[in-house]
Every structure is written in C-alpha cells, then in structure tokens.
Short mmCIF file of C-alpha atoms and ligand atoms in Angstrom, two decimals:
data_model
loop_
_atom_site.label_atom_id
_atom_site.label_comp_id
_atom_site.label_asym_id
_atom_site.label_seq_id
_atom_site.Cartn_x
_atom_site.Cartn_y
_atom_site.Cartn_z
CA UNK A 16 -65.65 116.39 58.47
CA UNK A 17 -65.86 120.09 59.69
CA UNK A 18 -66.75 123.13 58.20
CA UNK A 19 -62.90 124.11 57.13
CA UNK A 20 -62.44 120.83 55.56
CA UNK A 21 -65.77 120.89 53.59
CA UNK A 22 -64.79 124.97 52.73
CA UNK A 23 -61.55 123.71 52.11
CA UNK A 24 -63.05 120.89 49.44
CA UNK A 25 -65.64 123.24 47.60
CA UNK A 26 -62.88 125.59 46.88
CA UNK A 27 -60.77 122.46 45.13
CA UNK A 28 -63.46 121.47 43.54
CA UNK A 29 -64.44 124.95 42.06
CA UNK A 30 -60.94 124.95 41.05
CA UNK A 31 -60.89 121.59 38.90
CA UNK A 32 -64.34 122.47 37.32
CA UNK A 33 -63.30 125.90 36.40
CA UNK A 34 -60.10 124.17 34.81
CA UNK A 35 -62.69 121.52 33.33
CA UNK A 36 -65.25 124.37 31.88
CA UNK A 37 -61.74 126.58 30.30
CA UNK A 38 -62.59 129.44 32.89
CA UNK A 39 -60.47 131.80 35.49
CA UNK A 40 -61.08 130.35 39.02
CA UNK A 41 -60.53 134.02 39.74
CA UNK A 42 -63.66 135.36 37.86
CA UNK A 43 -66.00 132.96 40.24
CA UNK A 44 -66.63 134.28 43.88
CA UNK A 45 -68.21 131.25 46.08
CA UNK A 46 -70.19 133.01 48.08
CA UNK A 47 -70.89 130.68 51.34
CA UNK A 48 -74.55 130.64 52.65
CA UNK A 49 -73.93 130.86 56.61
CA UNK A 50 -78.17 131.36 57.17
CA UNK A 51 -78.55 127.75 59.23
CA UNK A 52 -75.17 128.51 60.99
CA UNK A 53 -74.12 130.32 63.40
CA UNK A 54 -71.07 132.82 64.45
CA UNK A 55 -68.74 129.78 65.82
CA UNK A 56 -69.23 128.51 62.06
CA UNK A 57 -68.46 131.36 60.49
CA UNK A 58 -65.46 132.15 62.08
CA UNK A 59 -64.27 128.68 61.12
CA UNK A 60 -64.98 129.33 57.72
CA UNK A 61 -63.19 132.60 57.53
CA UNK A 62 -60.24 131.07 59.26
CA UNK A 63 -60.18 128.60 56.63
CA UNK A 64 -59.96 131.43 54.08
CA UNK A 65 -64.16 131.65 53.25
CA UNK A 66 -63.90 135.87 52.52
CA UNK A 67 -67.71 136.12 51.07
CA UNK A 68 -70.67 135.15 53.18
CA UNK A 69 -74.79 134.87 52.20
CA UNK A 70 -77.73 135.50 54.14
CA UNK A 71 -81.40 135.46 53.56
CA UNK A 72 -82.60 137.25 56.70
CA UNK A 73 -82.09 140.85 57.76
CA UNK A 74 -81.36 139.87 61.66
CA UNK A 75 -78.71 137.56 61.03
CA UNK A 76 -77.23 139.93 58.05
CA UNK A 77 -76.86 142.58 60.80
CA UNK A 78 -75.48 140.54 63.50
CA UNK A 79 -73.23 138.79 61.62
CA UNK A 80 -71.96 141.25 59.54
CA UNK A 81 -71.84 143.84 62.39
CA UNK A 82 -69.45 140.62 64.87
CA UNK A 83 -67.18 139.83 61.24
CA UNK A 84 -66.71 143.47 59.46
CA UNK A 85 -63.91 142.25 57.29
CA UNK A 86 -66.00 139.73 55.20
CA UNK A 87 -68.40 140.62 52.55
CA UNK A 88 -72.07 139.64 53.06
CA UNK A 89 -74.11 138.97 50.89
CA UNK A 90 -78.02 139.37 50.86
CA UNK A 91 -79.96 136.48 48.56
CA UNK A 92 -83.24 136.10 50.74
CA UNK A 93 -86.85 138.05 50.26
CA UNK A 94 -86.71 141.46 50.56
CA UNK A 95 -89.47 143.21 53.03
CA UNK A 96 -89.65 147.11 52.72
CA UNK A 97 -89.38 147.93 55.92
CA UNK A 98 -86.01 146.05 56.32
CA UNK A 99 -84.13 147.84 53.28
CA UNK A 100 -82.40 150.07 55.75
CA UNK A 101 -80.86 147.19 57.75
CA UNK A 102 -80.04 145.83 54.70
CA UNK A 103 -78.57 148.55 52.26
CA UNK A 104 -74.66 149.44 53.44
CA UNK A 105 -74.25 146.21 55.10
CA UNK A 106 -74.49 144.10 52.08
CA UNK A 107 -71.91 144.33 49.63
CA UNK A 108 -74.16 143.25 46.89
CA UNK A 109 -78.10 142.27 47.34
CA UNK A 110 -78.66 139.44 45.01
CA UNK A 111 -82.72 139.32 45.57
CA UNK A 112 -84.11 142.88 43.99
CA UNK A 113 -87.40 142.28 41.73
CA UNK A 114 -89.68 144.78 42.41
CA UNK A 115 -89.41 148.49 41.53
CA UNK A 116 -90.55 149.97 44.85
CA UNK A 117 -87.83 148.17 46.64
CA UNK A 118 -85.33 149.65 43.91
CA UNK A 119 -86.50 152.97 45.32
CA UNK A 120 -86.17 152.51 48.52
CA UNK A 121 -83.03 150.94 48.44
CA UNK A 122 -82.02 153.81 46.34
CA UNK A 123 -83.26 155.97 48.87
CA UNK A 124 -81.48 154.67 51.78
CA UNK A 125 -78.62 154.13 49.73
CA UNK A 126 -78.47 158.06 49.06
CA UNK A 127 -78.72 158.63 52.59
CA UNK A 128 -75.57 156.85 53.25
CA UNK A 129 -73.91 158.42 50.03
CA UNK A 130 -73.37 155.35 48.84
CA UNK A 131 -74.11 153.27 45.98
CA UNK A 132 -75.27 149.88 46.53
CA UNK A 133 -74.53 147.06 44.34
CA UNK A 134 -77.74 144.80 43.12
CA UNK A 135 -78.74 141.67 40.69
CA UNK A 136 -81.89 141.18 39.41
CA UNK A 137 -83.89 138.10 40.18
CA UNK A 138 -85.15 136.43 37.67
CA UNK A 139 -87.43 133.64 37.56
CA UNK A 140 -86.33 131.68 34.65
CA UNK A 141 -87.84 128.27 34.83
CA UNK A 142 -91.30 129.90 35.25
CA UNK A 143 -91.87 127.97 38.48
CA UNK A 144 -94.60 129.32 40.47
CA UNK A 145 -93.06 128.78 43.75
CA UNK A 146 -90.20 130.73 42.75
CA UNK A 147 -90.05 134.69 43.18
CA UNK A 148 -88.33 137.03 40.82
CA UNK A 149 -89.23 138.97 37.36
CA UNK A 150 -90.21 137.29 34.32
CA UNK A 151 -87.57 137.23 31.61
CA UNK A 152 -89.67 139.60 29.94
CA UNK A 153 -89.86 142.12 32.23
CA UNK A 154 -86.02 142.75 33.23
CA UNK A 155 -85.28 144.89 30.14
CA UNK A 156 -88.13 147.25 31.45
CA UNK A 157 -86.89 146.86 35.20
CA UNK A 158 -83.08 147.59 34.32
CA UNK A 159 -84.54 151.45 32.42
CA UNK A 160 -86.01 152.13 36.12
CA UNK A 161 -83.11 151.13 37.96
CA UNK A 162 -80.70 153.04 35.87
CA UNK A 163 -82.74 156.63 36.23
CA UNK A 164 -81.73 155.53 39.96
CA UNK A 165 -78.17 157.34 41.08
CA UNK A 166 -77.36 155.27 44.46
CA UNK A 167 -78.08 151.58 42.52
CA UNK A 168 -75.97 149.92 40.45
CA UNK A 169 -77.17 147.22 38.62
CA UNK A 170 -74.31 144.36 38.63
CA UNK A 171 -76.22 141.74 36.63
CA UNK A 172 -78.92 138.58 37.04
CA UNK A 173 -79.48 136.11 39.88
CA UNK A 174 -81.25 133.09 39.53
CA UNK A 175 -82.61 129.65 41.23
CA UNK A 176 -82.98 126.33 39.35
CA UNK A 177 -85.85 123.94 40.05
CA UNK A 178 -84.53 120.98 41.82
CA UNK A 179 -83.72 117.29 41.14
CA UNK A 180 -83.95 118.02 37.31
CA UNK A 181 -80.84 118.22 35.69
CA UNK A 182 -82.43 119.06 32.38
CA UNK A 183 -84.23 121.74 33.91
CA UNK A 184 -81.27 123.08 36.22
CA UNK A 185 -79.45 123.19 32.36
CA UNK A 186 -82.12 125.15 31.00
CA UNK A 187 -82.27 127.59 33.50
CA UNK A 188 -79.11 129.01 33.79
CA UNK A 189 -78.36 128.71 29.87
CA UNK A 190 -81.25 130.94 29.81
CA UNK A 191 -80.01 133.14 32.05
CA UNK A 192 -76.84 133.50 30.84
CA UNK A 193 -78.45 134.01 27.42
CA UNK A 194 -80.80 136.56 28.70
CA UNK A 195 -78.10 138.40 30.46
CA UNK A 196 -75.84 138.11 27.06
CA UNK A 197 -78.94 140.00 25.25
CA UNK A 198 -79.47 142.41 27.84
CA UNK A 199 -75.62 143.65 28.00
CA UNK A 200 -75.50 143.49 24.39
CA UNK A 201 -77.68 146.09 23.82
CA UNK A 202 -76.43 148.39 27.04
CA UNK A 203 -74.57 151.76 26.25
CA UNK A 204 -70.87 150.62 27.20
CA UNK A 205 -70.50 152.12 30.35
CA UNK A 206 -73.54 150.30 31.50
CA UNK A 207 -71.97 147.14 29.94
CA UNK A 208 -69.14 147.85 31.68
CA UNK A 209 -71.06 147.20 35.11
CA UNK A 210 -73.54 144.16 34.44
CA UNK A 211 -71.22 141.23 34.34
CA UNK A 212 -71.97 139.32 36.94
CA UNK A 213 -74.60 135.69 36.75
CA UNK A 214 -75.22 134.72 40.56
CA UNK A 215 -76.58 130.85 40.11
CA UNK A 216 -75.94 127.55 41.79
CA UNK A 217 -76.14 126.05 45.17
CA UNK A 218 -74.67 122.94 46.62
CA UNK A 219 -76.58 120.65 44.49
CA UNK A 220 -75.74 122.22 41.09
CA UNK A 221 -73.28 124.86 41.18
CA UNK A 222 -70.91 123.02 38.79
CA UNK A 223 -73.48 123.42 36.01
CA UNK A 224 -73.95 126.96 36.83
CA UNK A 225 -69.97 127.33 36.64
CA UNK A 226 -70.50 125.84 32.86
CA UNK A 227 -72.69 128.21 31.69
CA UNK A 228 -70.81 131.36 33.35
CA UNK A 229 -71.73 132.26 37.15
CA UNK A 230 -69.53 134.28 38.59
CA UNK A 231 -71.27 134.04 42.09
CA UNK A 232 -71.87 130.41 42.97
CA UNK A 233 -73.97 130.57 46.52
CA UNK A 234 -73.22 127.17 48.02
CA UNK A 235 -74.75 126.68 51.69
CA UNK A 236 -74.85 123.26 52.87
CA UNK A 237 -71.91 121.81 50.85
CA UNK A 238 -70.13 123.78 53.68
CA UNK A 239 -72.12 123.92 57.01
CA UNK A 240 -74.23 120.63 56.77
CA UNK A 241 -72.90 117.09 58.23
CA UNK A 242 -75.73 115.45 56.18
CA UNK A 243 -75.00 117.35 52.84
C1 PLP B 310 -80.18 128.80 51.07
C2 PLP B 310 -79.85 129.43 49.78
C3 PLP B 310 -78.73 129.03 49.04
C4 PLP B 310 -77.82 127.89 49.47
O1 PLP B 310 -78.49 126.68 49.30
P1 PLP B 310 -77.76 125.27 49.61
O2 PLP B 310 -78.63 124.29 48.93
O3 PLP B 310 -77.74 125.14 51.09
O4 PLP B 310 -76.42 125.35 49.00
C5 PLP B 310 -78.45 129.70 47.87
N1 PLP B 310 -79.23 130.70 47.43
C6 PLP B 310 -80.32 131.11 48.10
C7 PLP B 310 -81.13 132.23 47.54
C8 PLP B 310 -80.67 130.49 49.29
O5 PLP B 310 -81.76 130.90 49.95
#
C-alpha cells in the first residue's frame, strides 16, 4: 500500500470516528507528519488531497515548504533560538512554543514580517521526564506573557501522550482538554474567541485524542511508513 492509499484510509477513518465520538469531521485538521519522508512523498500525499503537512526540523520546514507553497506546514519539533527566523512566516501554526524567550523572539521576527504568527502551547501533561513542554501549572502564567506580545497569537494547547499505555494516553489528553476548558473559561472573550484549538494524537492514538476534542490530530507514520 502507498502513501495515497494509506492518506486516503486515515482520512476514512477520521471520518467514522468523528461520526462515532458525535463530532464535525470538519472541526479536525489531520495534520500529516512528512519529517522521515521526502518531497516525492509529499507530493503524493498532496495529490491525494493531504492540504496540512508537519515537521520537526527547521531544514526540511524550509525546503519543503519553500518546493510546495500551497500547503500549510506545520512546525511540532524543538525549537532552537537561533532557528525562529527560518521558522516564523513559513509555518502556519508552530505547535512546540514552551519557553518565554522563544515567545519573544518569535514575536520579534514575527513583527519584522508584519505578521502575526499562530502558536500552541506545549504542555507536558503526563509529567514524563523525557517529555518537553510547560507544566500544567505554569501555562496560565505563560499565556499573560504571550498575550502582552502583539505579533503572537495564542491558538490553544499541544500535547504528547506516553506510549503503549492506553490508560495513560486517556489521561493525558482528558487533562488537556480539561486544562484548556479552564484556561478559556476564564479568558476575556475575544481571547476565547482565539484559543480553540487541542493539537494531540499520532498514529498510534489519535482516535482517543479525537474523543476527548483535538482538533489537530498529527499522524506521521500511519501515512508514510510500510511497517506502520
Ligand atoms: C513524529 C511526530 C508525530 C508523528 O508521529 P507518528 O507516530 O509517526 O504518527 C507527531 N507529533 C510530533 C511532535 C512528532 O514529533
């Protein structure tokens, strides 16, 4: 099976668990992870209708977003200072922003391009110590700073699920979801207005993430792995 028929399959099957979980297919984006592939994947994606791509690496965000300008991209990896300007512009949304100085900077480069750039917090939900991202406790604090920033919009929370553990993978994005409920709650409505969006799940447990609300599934080797 190629990479259309395997696009072509997630999308079904984000269809039937939308149906399944009472939500609007159209309020989830799948979001495909092309960061083991290369452009001759891509390309097959897109020409099997695949309109939002992720990366996790500045190169491959520039070239490929530079050879296919008519997709969105993405950025979910680790975010390095000195690659926020290859990064801001070129990614419709970065999913990966925990730390304040990178806020600024992106802010920064952001207002050089008179632009606003789109972000989600990362949060680190299930505490793992592998994972990055803020502590729940610390993204109320985080979302004050961002907002006294002009040229970022906050769009909502990002998160990754330990593995194997379905218990755990539940956990995490109800508590996500949950903290993002609290959060918005408690927002002046315009700001409300903005921070709707929960990017969680990847190929192994995206349909749980669909359950409890993502509206950015980032599914990678579901689509561009044989051995998925
Ligand atoms: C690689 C990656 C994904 C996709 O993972 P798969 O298991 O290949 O679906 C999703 N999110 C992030 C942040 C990633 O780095």
């Amino acid at each position: 099976m190629g990479v259309s028929k395997r696009y072509k399959n997630a999308v079904s099957q984000l269809g039937r668990v939308c149906s399944d979980a009472g939500r609007d297919v159209q309020e989830v984006t799948l979001v495909a992870v092309s960061k083991t592939v290369g452009m001759r994947e891509v390309a097959q994606a897109i020409e099997a209708g695949a309109r939002d791509f992720g990366e996790n690496r500045p190169d491959q965000l520039m070239e490929k977003a530079d050879h296919f300008p008519d997709v969105n991209w993405h950025f979910i990896g680790n975010i390095q200072s000195r690659r926020i300007r290859d990064i801001v512009g070129r990614a419709c949304l970065i999913h990966s922003l925990h730390k304040l100085q990178h806020a600024e900077k992106i802010n920064q480069c952001a207002q050089e391009q008179g632009i606003v750039q789109d972000v989600l917090l990362e949060v680190n939900v299930s505490g793992e110590e592998s994972k990055s991202g803020l502590t729940p406790i610390d993204v109320g604090p985080m979302l004050d700073a961002c907002n006294s920033l002009e040229n970022i919009s906050v769009r909502g929370l990002m998160t990754m699920a330990p593995q194997g553990d379905e218990h755990a993978v539940r956990a995490t994005f109800e508590g996500l979801a949950k903290l993002h409920g609290e959060l918005r709650a408690r927002m002046p409505r315009k700001q409300a207005e903005q921070f709707t969006e929960l990017s969680m799940g990847m190929s192994e447990d995206w349909p749980i993430a669909v359950e409890f609300g993502a509206t950015f599934v980032r599914i990678g080797r579901a689509i561009f792995s044989d051995e998925f």
